[in-house]
Structure formats: structure tokens, C-alpha cells
mmCIF file of C-alpha atoms and ligand atoms in Angstrom:
data_model
loop_
_atom_site.group_PDB
_atom_site.id
_atom_site.type_symbol
_atom_site.label_atom_id
_atom_site.label_comp_id
_atom_site.label_asym_id
_atom_site.label_seq_id
_atom_site.Cartn_x
_atom_site.Cartn_y
_atom_site.Cartn_z
ATOM 1 C CA MET A 1 10.623 23.225 -27.188
ATOM 2 C CA GLN A 2 14.132 22.543 -28.457
ATOM 3 C CA LYS A 3 15.643 23.660 -25.210
ATOM 4 C CA ARG A 4 13.293 21.389 -23.365
ATOM 5 C CA GLN A 5 14.157 18.449 -25.549
ATOM 6 C CA PHE A 6 17.822 19.139 -24.941
ATOM 7 C CA LEU A 7 17.276 19.286 -21.196
ATOM 8 C CA ASN A 8 15.320 16.055 -21.273
ATOM 9 C CA ALA A 9 18.077 14.404 -23.288
ATOM 10 C CA THR A 10 20.679 15.665 -20.811
ATOM 11 C CA ALA A 11 18.667 14.429 -17.858
ATOM 12 C CA LEU A 12 18.376 11.054 -19.535
ATOM 13 C CA ALA A 13 22.095 10.882 -20.179
ATOM 14 C CA VAL A 14 22.874 11.807 -16.578
ATOM 15 C CA LEU A 15 20.455 9.199 -15.276
ATOM 16 C CA ALA A 16 21.858 6.536 -17.585
ATOM 17 C CA LEU A 17 25.380 7.410 -16.492
ATOM 18 C CA ALA A 18 24.357 7.322 -12.845
ATOM 19 C CA GLY A 19 22.939 3.841 -13.428
ATOM 20 C CA GLY A 20 26.268 2.739 -14.902
ATOM 21 C CA GLN A 21 28.315 4.174 -12.092
ATOM 22 C CA VAL A 22 26.396 2.218 -9.506
ATOM 23 C CA MET A 23 27.802 -0.949 -11.068
ATOM 24 C CA ALA A 24 31.382 0.023 -10.548
ATOM 25 C CA GLN A 25 30.688 1.136 -7.040
ATOM 26 C CA SER A 26 32.194 0.652 -3.650
ATOM 27 C CA ASN A 27 31.351 -1.214 -0.556
ATOM 28 C CA THR A 28 28.139 0.497 0.367
ATOM 29 C CA PHE A 29 24.726 -0.465 -0.882
ATOM 30 C CA LYS A 30 22.333 2.452 -0.753
ATOM 31 C CA ILE A 31 18.578 2.316 -0.463
ATOM 32 C CA GLY A 32 16.818 5.602 -1.227
ATOM 33 C CA LEU A 33 13.592 5.411 0.741
ATOM 34 C CA ILE A 34 11.161 8.183 -0.252
ATOM 35 C CA LEU A 35 8.170 8.539 2.054
ATOM 36 C CA PRO A 36 5.552 11.074 3.127
ATOM 37 C CA MET A 37 6.932 11.910 6.598
ATOM 38 C CA THR A 38 4.792 15.061 6.953
ATOM 39 C CA GLY A 39 1.424 16.117 5.570
ATOM 40 C CA GLN A 40 -1.742 14.138 5.003
ATOM 41 C CA GLN A 41 -0.056 10.741 4.505
ATOM 42 C CA ALA A 42 2.449 11.109 7.369
ATOM 43 C CA THR A 43 1.229 7.957 9.148
ATOM 44 C CA THR A 44 2.317 5.951 6.097
ATOM 45 C CA GLY A 45 5.814 7.402 6.300
ATOM 46 C CA ARG A 46 6.063 6.820 10.020
ATOM 47 C CA GLN A 47 4.935 3.183 9.697
ATOM 48 C CA ILE A 48 7.241 2.309 6.807
ATOM 49 C CA GLU A 49 10.252 4.045 8.317
ATOM 50 C CA ALA A 50 9.746 2.147 11.577
ATOM 51 C CA ALA A 51 9.356 -1.157 9.725
ATOM 52 C CA ALA A 52 12.445 -0.636 7.538
ATOM 53 C CA LYS A 53 14.540 0.225 10.589
ATOM 54 C CA LEU A 54 13.205 -2.799 12.451
ATOM 55 C CA TYR A 55 14.110 -5.051 9.530
ATOM 56 C CA MET A 56 17.656 -3.701 9.536
ATOM 57 C CA ALA A 57 17.979 -3.992 13.309
ATOM 58 C CA GLN A 58 16.902 -7.637 13.080
ATOM 59 C CA ASN A 59 18.982 -8.579 10.033
ATOM 60 C CA GLY A 60 22.081 -6.425 10.324
ATOM 61 C CA ASP A 61 23.555 -4.031 7.806
ATOM 62 C CA MET A 62 26.362 -6.144 6.315
ATOM 63 C CA ILE A 63 24.775 -8.105 3.469
ATOM 64 C CA GLY A 64 26.555 -9.864 0.606
ATOM 65 C CA GLY A 65 29.777 -8.126 1.621
ATOM 66 C CA LYS A 66 28.196 -4.676 1.388
ATOM 67 C CA LYS A 67 27.272 -2.179 4.055
ATOM 68 C CA VAL A 68 23.615 -1.280 3.652
ATOM 69 C CA GLU A 69 22.806 2.388 4.026
ATOM 70 C CA LEU A 70 19.235 3.641 4.268
ATOM 71 C CA ILE A 71 18.663 7.198 3.053
ATOM 72 C CA ILE A 72 15.208 8.478 4.010
ATOM 73 C CA LYS A 73 13.657 11.492 2.254
ATOM 74 C CA ASP A 74 10.337 13.213 2.957
ATOM 75 C CA ASP A 75 8.301 13.912 -0.195
ATOM 76 C CA THR A 76 5.303 15.310 1.773
ATOM 77 C CA SER A 77 3.257 13.174 -0.691
ATOM 78 C CA ILE A 78 3.684 15.754 -3.469
ATOM 79 C CA PRO A 79 4.550 13.824 -6.667
ATOM 80 C CA ASP A 80 6.803 16.566 -8.091
ATOM 81 C CA VAL A 81 8.840 16.420 -4.895
ATOM 82 C CA THR A 82 9.014 12.614 -5.056
ATOM 83 C CA LYS A 83 10.368 12.864 -8.584
ATOM 84 C CA ARG A 84 12.987 15.493 -7.726
ATOM 85 C CA LEU A 85 14.151 13.505 -4.688
ATOM 86 C CA ALA A 86 14.376 10.314 -6.752
ATOM 87 C CA GLN A 87 16.468 12.112 -9.347
ATOM 88 C CA GLU A 88 18.820 13.478 -6.668
ATOM 89 C CA LEU A 89 19.111 10.090 -4.992
ATOM 90 C CA VAL A 90 20.067 8.435 -8.271
ATOM 91 C CA VAL A 91 22.380 11.130 -9.610
ATOM 92 C CA ASN A 92 24.032 12.480 -6.455
ATOM 93 C CA ASP A 93 23.776 9.672 -3.915
ATOM 94 C CA LYS A 94 24.030 6.902 -6.503
ATOM 95 C CA VAL A 95 21.506 4.733 -4.701
ATOM 96 C CA ASN A 96 21.237 1.099 -5.768
ATOM 97 C CA VAL A 97 17.511 0.900 -5.088
ATOM 98 C CA LEU A 98 14.640 3.362 -4.862
ATOM 99 C CA ALA A 99 11.837 2.454 -2.457
ATOM 100 C CA GLY A 100 8.809 3.748 -0.535
ATOM 101 C CA MET A 101 6.134 5.576 -2.570
ATOM 102 C CA GLY A 102 3.335 6.555 -0.160
ATOM 103 C CA ILE A 103 0.743 7.300 -2.816
ATOM 104 C CA THR A 104 0.105 6.299 -6.412
ATOM 105 C CA PRO A 105 0.932 9.685 -8.008
ATOM 106 C CA SER A 106 4.370 9.559 -6.332
ATOM 107 C CA ALA A 107 5.053 6.086 -7.714
ATOM 108 C CA LEU A 108 3.937 7.081 -11.206
ATOM 109 C CA ALA A 109 6.075 10.234 -11.108
ATOM 110 C CA THR A 110 9.155 8.149 -10.220
ATOM 111 C CA ALA A 111 8.672 5.247 -12.635
ATOM 112 C CA ALA A 112 10.482 6.891 -15.582
ATOM 113 C CA ILE A 113 13.512 7.647 -13.415
ATOM 114 C CA ALA A 114 13.711 3.991 -12.414
ATOM 115 C CA THR A 115 13.543 2.953 -16.073
ATOM 116 C CA GLN A 116 16.091 5.456 -17.355
ATOM 117 C CA SER A 117 18.637 4.749 -14.630
ATOM 118 C CA LYS A 118 17.896 0.993 -14.474
ATOM 119 C CA THR A 119 17.260 1.284 -10.748
ATOM 120 C CA PRO A 120 14.780 -1.115 -9.128
ATOM 121 C CA LEU A 121 11.853 0.771 -7.544
ATOM 122 C CA VAL A 122 10.317 -1.168 -4.662
ATOM 123 C CA VAL A 123 6.782 0.146 -4.142
ATOM 124 C CA MET A 124 5.925 -0.466 -0.481
ATOM 125 C CA ALA A 125 2.627 1.447 -0.159
ATOM 126 C CA ALA A 126 0.972 2.667 -3.360
ATOM 127 C CA ALA A 127 -1.671 0.260 -4.632
ATOM 128 C CA THR A 128 -3.172 1.223 -7.983
ATOM 129 C CA SER A 129 -3.051 -1.807 -10.252
ATOM 130 C CA SER A 130 -1.279 -0.082 -13.164
ATOM 131 C CA ILE A 131 1.831 1.037 -11.214
ATOM 132 C CA THR A 132 3.793 -2.108 -12.045
ATOM 133 C CA GLU A 133 3.180 -1.423 -15.728
ATOM 134 C CA ALA A 134 4.617 2.096 -15.537
ATOM 135 C CA SER A 135 8.189 0.734 -15.448
ATOM 136 C CA PRO A 136 9.802 -2.710 -15.860
ATOM 137 C CA TYR A 137 11.895 -1.784 -12.786
ATOM 138 C CA VAL A 138 8.919 -1.584 -10.410
ATOM 139 C CA VAL A 139 8.492 -4.387 -7.864
ATOM 140 C CA ARG A 140 5.539 -4.138 -5.479
ATOM 141 C CA THR A 141 5.298 -5.411 -1.887
ATOM 142 C CA SER A 142 2.054 -3.670 -0.836
ATOM 143 C CA PHE A 143 -1.183 -4.837 -2.494
ATOM 144 C CA THR A 144 -3.609 -3.755 -5.184
ATOM 145 C CA LEU A 145 -7.087 -2.341 -4.710
ATOM 146 C CA PRO A 146 -8.612 -4.801 -7.205
ATOM 147 C CA GLN A 147 -7.151 -7.654 -5.083
ATOM 148 C CA ALA A 148 -8.906 -6.410 -1.972
ATOM 149 C CA SER A 149 -12.153 -5.168 -3.544
ATOM 150 C CA VAL A 150 -13.144 -8.287 -5.467
ATOM 151 C CA ALA A 151 -13.036 -10.437 -2.324
ATOM 152 C CA LEU A 152 -15.489 -8.150 -0.554
ATOM 153 C CA ALA A 153 -17.840 -8.069 -3.566
ATOM 154 C CA ASP A 154 -17.967 -11.870 -3.395
ATOM 155 C CA TRP A 155 -18.726 -11.813 0.312
ATOM 156 C CA ALA A 156 -21.360 -9.041 0.432
ATOM 157 C CA PRO A 157 -24.272 -10.433 -1.637
ATOM 158 C CA LYS A 158 -24.028 -13.758 0.206
ATOM 159 C CA ASN A 159 -24.428 -11.868 3.458
ATOM 160 C CA GLY A 160 -27.576 -9.886 2.834
ATOM 161 C CA ILE A 161 -25.912 -6.880 1.214
ATOM 162 C CA LYS A 162 -27.517 -6.385 -2.196
ATOM 163 C CA LYS A 163 -27.729 -2.621 -2.692
ATOM 164 C CA VAL A 164 -24.532 -0.682 -2.192
ATOM 165 C CA VAL A 165 -23.356 2.911 -2.622
ATOM 166 C CA THR A 166 -19.618 3.293 -3.211
ATOM 167 C CA LEU A 167 -17.578 6.193 -1.837
ATOM 168 C CA VAL A 168 -13.935 6.449 -2.884
ATOM 169 C CA SER A 169 -11.066 8.928 -2.985
ATOM 170 C CA ASP A 170 -10.998 10.382 -6.459
ATOM 171 C CA TYR A 171 -7.685 9.072 -7.801
ATOM 172 C CA GLY A 172 -6.025 5.839 -8.978
ATOM 173 C CA PRO A 173 -6.625 3.432 -6.098
ATOM 174 C CA GLY A 174 -10.143 4.751 -5.440
ATOM 175 C CA ILE A 175 -11.113 4.386 -9.072
ATOM 176 C CA ASP A 176 -9.695 0.843 -9.120
ATOM 177 C CA ALA A 177 -11.652 -0.010 -5.959
ATOM 178 C CA GLU A 178 -14.887 1.449 -7.317
ATOM 179 C CA LYS A 179 -14.562 -0.306 -10.666
ATOM 180 C CA PHE A 180 -13.580 -3.758 -9.466
ATOM 181 C CA PHE A 181 -16.030 -3.770 -6.561
ATOM 182 C CA LYS A 182 -18.871 -2.693 -8.829
ATOM 183 C CA GLU A 183 -18.154 -5.167 -11.631
ATOM 184 C CA ARG A 184 -17.991 -8.067 -9.231
ATOM 185 C CA MET A 185 -21.117 -6.990 -7.334
ATOM 186 C CA LEU A 186 -23.097 -6.819 -10.592
ATOM 187 C CA PHE A 187 -21.695 -10.200 -11.617
ATOM 188 C CA ASN A 188 -22.917 -11.593 -8.282
ATOM 189 C CA GLY A 189 -26.408 -10.155 -8.733
ATOM 190 C CA GLY A 190 -25.909 -7.121 -6.492
ATOM 191 C CA GLN A 191 -26.641 -3.486 -7.271
ATOM 192 C CA ILE A 192 -24.629 -0.282 -7.058
ATOM 193 C CA THR A 193 -27.154 2.508 -6.618
ATOM 194 C CA GLU A 194 -24.645 5.390 -6.646
ATOM 195 C CA SER A 195 -20.883 5.887 -7.021
ATOM 196 C CA LEU A 196 -19.481 8.876 -5.160
ATOM 197 C CA ARG A 197 -15.935 10.259 -5.331
ATOM 198 C CA VAL A 198 -14.311 12.597 -2.800
ATOM 199 C CA PRO A 199 -11.161 14.645 -3.409
ATOM 200 C CA LEU A 200 -7.900 13.151 -2.141
ATOM 201 C CA ARG A 201 -6.721 16.413 -0.560
ATOM 202 C CA ASN A 202 -8.636 17.742 2.470
ATOM 203 C CA PRO A 203 -11.776 15.726 1.861
ATOM 204 C CA ASP A 204 -15.053 16.743 3.508
ATOM 205 C CA PHE A 205 -17.121 13.576 3.791
ATOM 206 C CA ALA A 206 -20.215 15.252 5.275
ATOM 207 C CA PRO A 207 -22.154 16.163 2.092
ATOM 208 C CA PHE A 208 -21.442 12.738 0.588
ATOM 209 C CA LEU A 209 -22.564 10.898 3.698
ATOM 210 C CA GLN A 210 -25.775 12.937 3.807
ATOM 211 C CA LYS A 211 -26.487 11.776 0.285
ATOM 212 C CA VAL A 212 -25.821 8.155 1.247
ATOM 213 C CA ARG A 213 -28.234 8.503 4.159
ATOM 214 C CA ASP A 214 -30.953 9.664 1.800
ATOM 215 C CA LEU A 215 -30.271 6.810 -0.629
ATOM 216 C CA LYS A 216 -30.484 4.231 2.189
ATOM 217 C CA PRO A 217 -28.482 1.378 0.646
ATOM 218 C CA ASP A 218 -27.843 -1.877 2.535
ATOM 219 C CA ALA A 219 -24.219 -0.838 2.803
ATOM 220 C CA LEU A 220 -21.727 1.889 2.023
ATOM 221 C CA PHE A 221 -18.491 0.606 0.444
ATOM 222 C CA VAL A 222 -15.545 2.898 1.212
ATOM 223 C CA PHE A 223 -11.997 3.280 -0.019
ATOM 224 C CA VAL A 224 -9.937 6.099 1.470
ATOM 225 C CA PRO A 225 -6.148 6.021 1.771
ATOM 226 C CA SER A 226 -4.508 4.985 5.029
ATOM 227 C CA GLY A 227 -4.836 7.823 7.537
ATOM 228 C CA ALA A 228 -8.274 9.023 6.400
ATOM 229 C CA GLY A 229 -10.323 6.134 7.799
ATOM 230 C CA ALA A 230 -10.911 7.590 11.253
ATOM 231 C CA ALA A 231 -12.537 10.732 9.786
ATOM 232 C CA VAL A 232 -14.922 8.632 7.671
ATOM 233 C CA MET A 233 -15.822 6.449 10.638
ATOM 234 C CA LYS A 234 -16.454 9.457 12.882
ATOM 235 C CA GLN A 235 -18.764 11.192 10.435
ATOM 236 C CA PHE A 236 -20.532 7.945 9.530
ATOM 237 C CA LEU A 237 -21.392 7.432 13.198
ATOM 238 C CA GLU A 238 -22.184 11.086 13.903
ATOM 239 C CA ARG A 239 -24.776 10.986 11.170
ATOM 240 C CA GLY A 240 -26.337 7.889 12.697
ATOM 241 C CA MET A 241 -25.911 5.953 9.476
ATOM 242 C CA ASP A 242 -25.445 2.686 11.369
ATOM 243 C CA LYS A 243 -28.660 3.293 13.306
ATOM 244 C CA ALA A 244 -30.409 3.975 9.994
ATOM 245 C CA GLY A 245 -29.493 0.405 9.026
ATOM 246 C CA ILE A 246 -26.646 1.213 6.651
ATOM 247 C CA LYS A 247 -23.599 -1.014 7.068
ATOM 248 C CA LEU A 248 -20.095 0.271 6.537
ATOM 249 C CA ILE A 249 -17.862 -2.047 4.473
ATOM 250 C CA GLY A 250 -14.636 -1.402 2.603
ATOM 251 C CA THR A 251 -11.098 -2.371 1.876
ATOM 252 C CA GLY A 252 -8.995 -2.596 5.042
ATOM 253 C CA ASP A 253 -7.604 0.889 4.478
ATOM 254 C CA VAL A 254 -10.639 2.284 6.311
ATOM 255 C CA THR A 255 -10.067 0.261 9.496
ATOM 256 C CA ASP A 256 -6.326 0.805 9.338
ATOM 257 C CA ASP A 257 -4.517 -0.682 12.355
ATOM 258 C CA ASP A 258 -2.740 2.643 12.863
ATOM 259 C CA GLN A 259 -6.063 4.297 13.815
ATOM 260 C CA LEU A 260 -8.535 1.519 14.528
ATOM 261 C CA ASN A 261 -8.114 1.303 18.263
ATOM 262 C CA ASP A 262 -9.073 4.978 18.637
ATOM 263 C CA MET A 263 -12.220 4.688 16.541
ATOM 264 C CA GLY A 264 -14.369 3.519 19.452
ATOM 265 C CA ASP A 265 -17.099 0.896 19.755
ATOM 266 C CA GLY A 266 -18.947 2.337 16.754
ATOM 267 C CA ALA A 267 -16.412 0.515 14.603
ATOM 268 C CA LEU A 268 -17.374 -2.887 16.030
ATOM 269 C CA GLY A 269 -18.738 -5.243 13.389
ATOM 270 C CA VAL A 270 -17.352 -3.371 10.378
ATOM 271 C CA VAL A 271 -16.357 -5.930 7.728
ATOM 272 C CA THR A 272 -13.411 -5.250 5.433
ATOM 273 C CA SER A 273 -11.145 -7.209 3.089
ATOM 274 C CA HIS A 274 -7.387 -6.823 3.079
ATOM 275 C CA HIS A 275 -4.009 -8.524 3.003
ATOM 276 C CA TYR A 276 -2.847 -7.635 6.514
ATOM 277 C CA SER A 277 -4.197 -7.399 10.031
ATOM 278 C CA ALA A 278 -2.045 -6.865 13.122
ATOM 279 C CA ALA A 279 -4.202 -9.639 14.605
ATOM 280 C CA HIS A 280 -3.195 -12.182 11.925
ATOM 281 C CA PRO A 281 -2.796 -15.326 14.021
ATOM 282 C CA SER A 282 0.600 -16.651 12.947
ATOM 283 C CA PRO A 283 3.678 -17.035 15.159
ATOM 284 C CA LEU A 284 5.693 -14.944 12.689
ATOM 285 C CA ASN A 285 3.197 -12.091 12.849
ATOM 286 C CA LYS A 286 3.065 -12.170 16.647
ATOM 287 C CA LYS A 287 6.833 -11.840 16.693
ATOM 288 C CA PHE A 288 6.701 -8.999 14.178
ATOM 289 C CA VAL A 289 3.997 -7.066 16.056
ATOM 290 C CA ASP A 290 5.770 -7.491 19.415
ATOM 291 C CA ALA A 291 9.124 -6.348 18.058
ATOM 292 C CA PHE A 292 7.562 -3.428 16.188
ATOM 293 C CA GLN A 293 5.684 -2.241 19.254
ATOM 294 C CA LYS A 294 8.708 -2.639 21.475
ATOM 295 C CA ALA A 295 10.823 -0.516 19.155
ATOM 296 C CA ASN A 296 8.138 2.153 18.652
ATOM 297 C CA LYS A 297 6.547 2.999 22.016
ATOM 298 C CA GLY A 298 3.635 0.637 21.535
ATOM 299 C CA LEU A 299 2.705 1.794 18.012
ATOM 300 C CA ARG A 300 0.717 -0.942 16.283
ATOM 301 C CA PRO A 301 2.022 -1.888 12.820
ATOM 302 C CA ASN A 302 -0.454 -1.482 9.977
ATOM 303 C CA PHE A 303 -0.493 -2.751 6.396
ATOM 304 C CA MET A 304 1.923 -0.015 5.360
ATOM 305 C CA ALA A 305 4.466 -1.264 7.898
ATOM 306 C CA VAL A 306 4.238 -4.780 6.536
ATOM 307 C CA GLY A 307 4.718 -3.480 2.969
ATOM 308 C CA GLY A 308 7.899 -1.743 4.135
ATOM 309 C CA TYR A 309 9.165 -4.723 6.128
ATOM 310 C CA ASP A 310 8.636 -7.146 3.240
ATOM 311 C CA GLY A 311 10.076 -4.627 0.789
ATOM 312 C CA MET A 312 13.290 -4.624 2.812
ATOM 313 C CA ARG A 313 13.271 -8.410 2.791
ATOM 314 C CA VAL A 314 13.000 -8.437 -1.001
ATOM 315 C CA ILE A 315 15.911 -5.988 -1.287
ATOM 316 C CA TYR A 316 18.099 -7.851 1.242
ATOM 317 C CA GLU A 317 17.581 -11.240 -0.390
ATOM 318 C CA ALA A 318 18.352 -9.801 -3.819
ATOM 319 C CA LEU A 319 21.550 -8.284 -2.440
ATOM 320 C CA LYS A 320 22.539 -11.605 -0.867
ATOM 321 C CA VAL A 321 22.213 -13.307 -4.244
ATOM 322 C CA THR A 322 23.967 -10.658 -6.371
ATOM 323 C CA LYS A 323 26.472 -9.433 -3.752
ATOM 324 C CA GLY A 324 26.005 -6.045 -5.361
ATOM 325 C CA ASN A 325 27.350 -7.256 -8.742
ATOM 326 C CA GLY A 326 25.586 -6.694 -12.031
ATOM 327 C CA GLY A 327 23.885 -3.404 -11.187
ATOM 328 C CA GLY A 328 20.153 -2.742 -11.209
ATOM 329 C CA ASP A 329 19.285 -5.429 -13.748
ATOM 330 C CA ALA A 330 20.834 -8.227 -11.687
ATOM 331 C CA LEU A 331 19.189 -6.917 -8.560
ATOM 332 C CA LEU A 332 15.812 -6.738 -10.282
ATOM 333 C CA ALA A 333 16.188 -10.292 -11.587
ATOM 334 C CA ALA A 334 16.885 -11.490 -8.037
ATOM 335 C CA MET A 335 13.773 -9.725 -6.729
ATOM 336 C CA LYS A 336 11.498 -11.423 -9.243
ATOM 337 C CA GLY A 337 9.994 -14.696 -8.118
ATOM 338 C CA GLN A 338 10.862 -14.376 -4.427
ATOM 339 C CA ILE A 339 8.560 -16.482 -2.306
ATOM 340 C CA PHE A 340 8.441 -16.312 1.455
ATOM 341 C CA GLU A 341 6.354 -16.137 4.602
ATOM 342 C CA SER A 342 5.474 -12.568 5.544
ATOM 343 C CA PRO A 343 3.781 -11.407 8.745
ATOM 344 C CA ARG A 344 0.697 -11.130 6.488
ATOM 345 C CA GLY A 345 0.920 -14.816 5.457
ATOM 346 C CA PRO A 346 2.498 -16.418 2.390
ATOM 347 C CA MET A 347 3.432 -14.094 -0.449
ATOM 348 C CA PHE A 348 5.388 -14.103 -3.636
ATOM 349 C CA ILE A 349 6.590 -11.651 -6.232
ATOM 350 C CA ASP A 350 5.213 -12.834 -9.550
ATOM 351 C CA ALA A 351 8.247 -12.821 -11.871
ATOM 352 C CA GLN A 352 6.140 -11.852 -14.848
ATOM 353 C CA THR A 353 4.147 -8.949 -13.387
ATOM 354 C CA ARG A 354 6.571 -8.000 -10.554
ATOM 355 C CA ASP A 355 3.442 -7.668 -8.450
ATOM 356 C CA VAL A 356 2.590 -9.317 -5.149
ATOM 357 C CA VAL A 357 0.480 -12.484 -5.025
ATOM 358 C CA GLN A 358 -0.975 -13.000 -1.569
ATOM 359 C CA ASN A 359 -3.908 -14.087 0.571
ATOM 360 C CA ILE A 360 -6.815 -11.702 0.985
ATOM 361 C CA TYR A 361 -8.669 -11.996 4.271
ATOM 362 C CA LEU A 362 -12.205 -11.055 5.271
ATOM 363 C CA ARG A 363 -12.140 -9.446 8.687
ATOM 364 C CA LYS A 364 -14.548 -8.051 11.212
ATOM 365 C CA VAL A 365 -13.745 -5.407 13.824
ATOM 366 C CA GLU A 366 -13.916 -7.026 17.251
ATOM 367 C CA ARG A 367 -12.675 -6.273 20.726
ATOM 368 C CA LYS A 368 -9.817 -8.526 21.814
ATOM 369 C CA ASP A 369 -7.743 -8.079 24.977
ATOM 370 C CA GLY A 370 -9.458 -4.718 25.474
ATOM 371 C CA GLN A 371 -8.472 -3.393 22.042
ATOM 372 C CA LEU A 372 -10.135 -3.107 18.649
ATOM 373 C CA TYR A 373 -8.727 -5.387 15.945
ATOM 374 C CA ASN A 374 -9.577 -6.585 12.450
ATOM 375 C CA ILE A 375 -10.243 -10.250 13.209
ATOM 376 C CA GLU A 376 -9.847 -12.482 10.165
ATOM 377 C CA PHE A 377 -12.746 -14.902 9.565
ATOM 378 C CA ASP A 378 -12.183 -16.094 6.003
ATOM 379 C CA VAL A 379 -9.371 -16.244 3.468
ATOM 380 C CA ILE A 380 -9.051 -16.286 -0.312
ATOM 381 C CA LYS A 381 -5.665 -17.805 -1.030
ATOM 382 C CA ASP A 382 -2.941 -16.676 -3.427
ATOM 383 C CA VAL A 383 -4.829 -13.818 -5.057
ATOM 384 C CA LYS A 384 -3.188 -12.299 -8.136
ATOM 385 C CA ASP A 385 -4.020 -8.722 -9.027
ATOM 386 C CA PRO A 386 -7.283 -8.988 -11.012
ATOM 387 C CA GLY A 387 -6.301 -5.711 -12.674
ATOM 388 C CA LYS A 388 -3.626 -7.543 -14.676
ATOM 389 C CA ALA A 389 -5.904 -10.064 -16.326
ATOM 390 C CA ARG A 390 -7.581 -7.664 -18.745
HETATM 391 C C1 LIG B 401 -2.229 4.874 -3.094
HETATM 392 O O1 LIG B 401 -2.129 6.100 -3.275
HETATM 393 O O2 LIG B 401 -1.963 4.065 -3.985
HETATM 394 C C2 LIG B 401 -2.710 4.372 -1.785
HETATM 395 C C3 LIG B 401 -2.468 5.107 -0.632
HETATM 396 C C4 LIG B 401 -2.966 4.645 0.592
HETATM 397 C C5 LIG B 401 -3.677 3.457 0.640
HETATM 398 C C6 LIG B 401 -3.900 2.716 -0.506
HETATM 399 C C7 LIG B 401 -3.422 3.169 -1.723
HETATM 400 O O3 LIG B 401 -4.161 3.032 1.826
#
């Protein structure tokens, strides 16, 4: 125990020192971008890496008199690995910013390192509400599951969906989705007849979907992390759930733009709520999608890409303001309160919560120009994370 306490104290001292050294540092500005480049969440890593590189290609790498250097590390979405990499990036590489975080457990495992070393941690993917509360150095450019889920629970009962079964991945974002969707459905006079949770790692949806078929709700509400949506869709259709009159609804993670076009016509008509669609009809988004596809062999950007792209924007603008002076605290201060137009629409970083405030769109899968897209048909403007209000 004593030895452990000593080690912890040493680690703290090293991290604190590393934070101090960054202040007195040279002409480079280092961004330590930790992503799942392999394993179950690899699509998230691929999307964010591509978006970060696109942002740099478009905006240059000399900012505020500093040369920006992007250091990308693969955490394979194992939180212990994320933590070790973050520690190495702070202590050895002396990064000015930590960024990425493909899943919630990775973000939570890294939060203490950000706090101890006073290094801003820009969360570009993970979306459990509580992440921003795990460290005062966290700034989020992705979204929160409560943000997305509440909008859908307002839409569903008005559109003939009264009885719903929920099916979520059994960890932070899934539990947030389940809770906030359910509370709002009940408030709106709807019913949740069953709440099912599937493991995050290697999920088998079949037994859960069989159960849903037997329960015969009006709709099945799904949250699974980006990359798992296609498997849910496939098994939902294989079991003939749609033909049995059960609608599939969910947060936009399930009709992820990275996979949607390969899901086939069975996905047509699926309604989801989210903060980003590659089909968002703004000139800025069209430019973003075109440039992203051009640089990545036609790959369509998804909501993870936009979280990475906007995360880079937040870092760049903060660097422009501070010119690298004042260390992590100055940088963090310059990240708070940023307001700008993103490919997703207008967004801002709430200075108090350090979380993203943004539009949430209702979308339906439709065929457009021969491809499947989430077509936005309604918008709830400037949504704050409902998870913060309690
Ligand atoms: C998360 O782990 O917070 C997470 C991952 C993927 C998503 C949403 C949330 O699509």
C-alpha cells in the first residue's frame, strides 16, 4: 500500500512537472491524438484520423507562430492502453493537448492525467454525459447520448409509436440513452415494455432480437456504438422484425454514415436523431464531405469525423489566441466559449460545462443520388446536454 502510494505520488509529480515544462517549450505545438485504429472501434479511429489530417491540410501547420505536430497513437479501445499512452504522451512527448477518445471508458481513464498535468483533453468521440465532469480539462466536440435520445422520445409518441422496447450496449452511453429515452417517453405518455442491454465486446444481438419479436412493441429503440449498427440492422431484417410491424428507431449511431450505404434497402425509412448527417444540406457541409471523400478514396465522413474536424478547429483557434503562451490553462480558457459553424450546423462550447451545444436533427433513411442517406426532416435547435441539468 505504501509503495503504491509512493508510486502514485511520483507519477503525480512527474505529470505536474511535465505540465510545467510544456509552458517553457519550443516552437512546436504537439497534439497527442489517441484513437482506436484497430479492433472493434477501428472505424472511429479511421474517421477521426482522416478528419484531423484534412483539417491540417486545409488550415496549414504553422499556427500562432508554432509548428503543429500531430502524434497519433492506437489504443485498440482498451482503456488501460489509452491511459498508458496518454501518460507517455504527456511525460515523454510533452504534448500540449490530448485528444481523440474513441469510447467512454478511454476518456474516463485519461481524465485524471489531464487534470494532474493541466493538459486540455479534447474528447472527439466518446459521448457519455458525465465525461466532462471527470476533469475540468475536458472539452467535448462530439455529442451526448441524452442530447440525441430526448429528441427522439419527443418525436415517437406523436408519430404512432407508443410502446417501445429499448436495446442498448451495456456501458456509459447505452445507459444514458436508455435512461433519457425512457424518462422522456414516459413523460410524453409512452410506454417502455422492456429494457435490454447487450455487452459492448463481441455482442450477439440474436437472442435479444428474438425476445423483442415476441414482445411485439411498436418500435425497438437502439443504441450501439459507431461500427456496430450494420450488424444490428442485418439481424433485425433477417428476423423479419420489420415485416412483423416493429419499427427500428435509435440515435444516429445505428445508421452511421460510415456503414449506412451498405445496409441495403431494408434500412429505408429508419428514423433516428443525431447531430450530424453527411447529407446535412449546408454549403459548408457539402464542401467538407467533398474534400473528405476526395482525400480518402470516396470514404463518406460520419459523425465521428465531424467530431474530429471540429475538435481540431477548437484546438487551432485556441492556439491562435494564446500563441502557445500560458500553458494548458490558457489554452483551455481559449477553448471555452468558442462558437462557430460546423459541417453539422451551428455549435458552441459552453464555457461553464465545456460541453457542446448543438442542433439535434430528426432524420429518415432515404435513397438520394443512388445512395442511402440520413435525410434530415426536423431540427431541435441549440440543445444543451440534458444530462447536466440534474
Ligand atoms: C462512447 O463510448 O462514448 C461512444 C462510442 C461510440 C458511439 C457513441 C458513444 O457511437
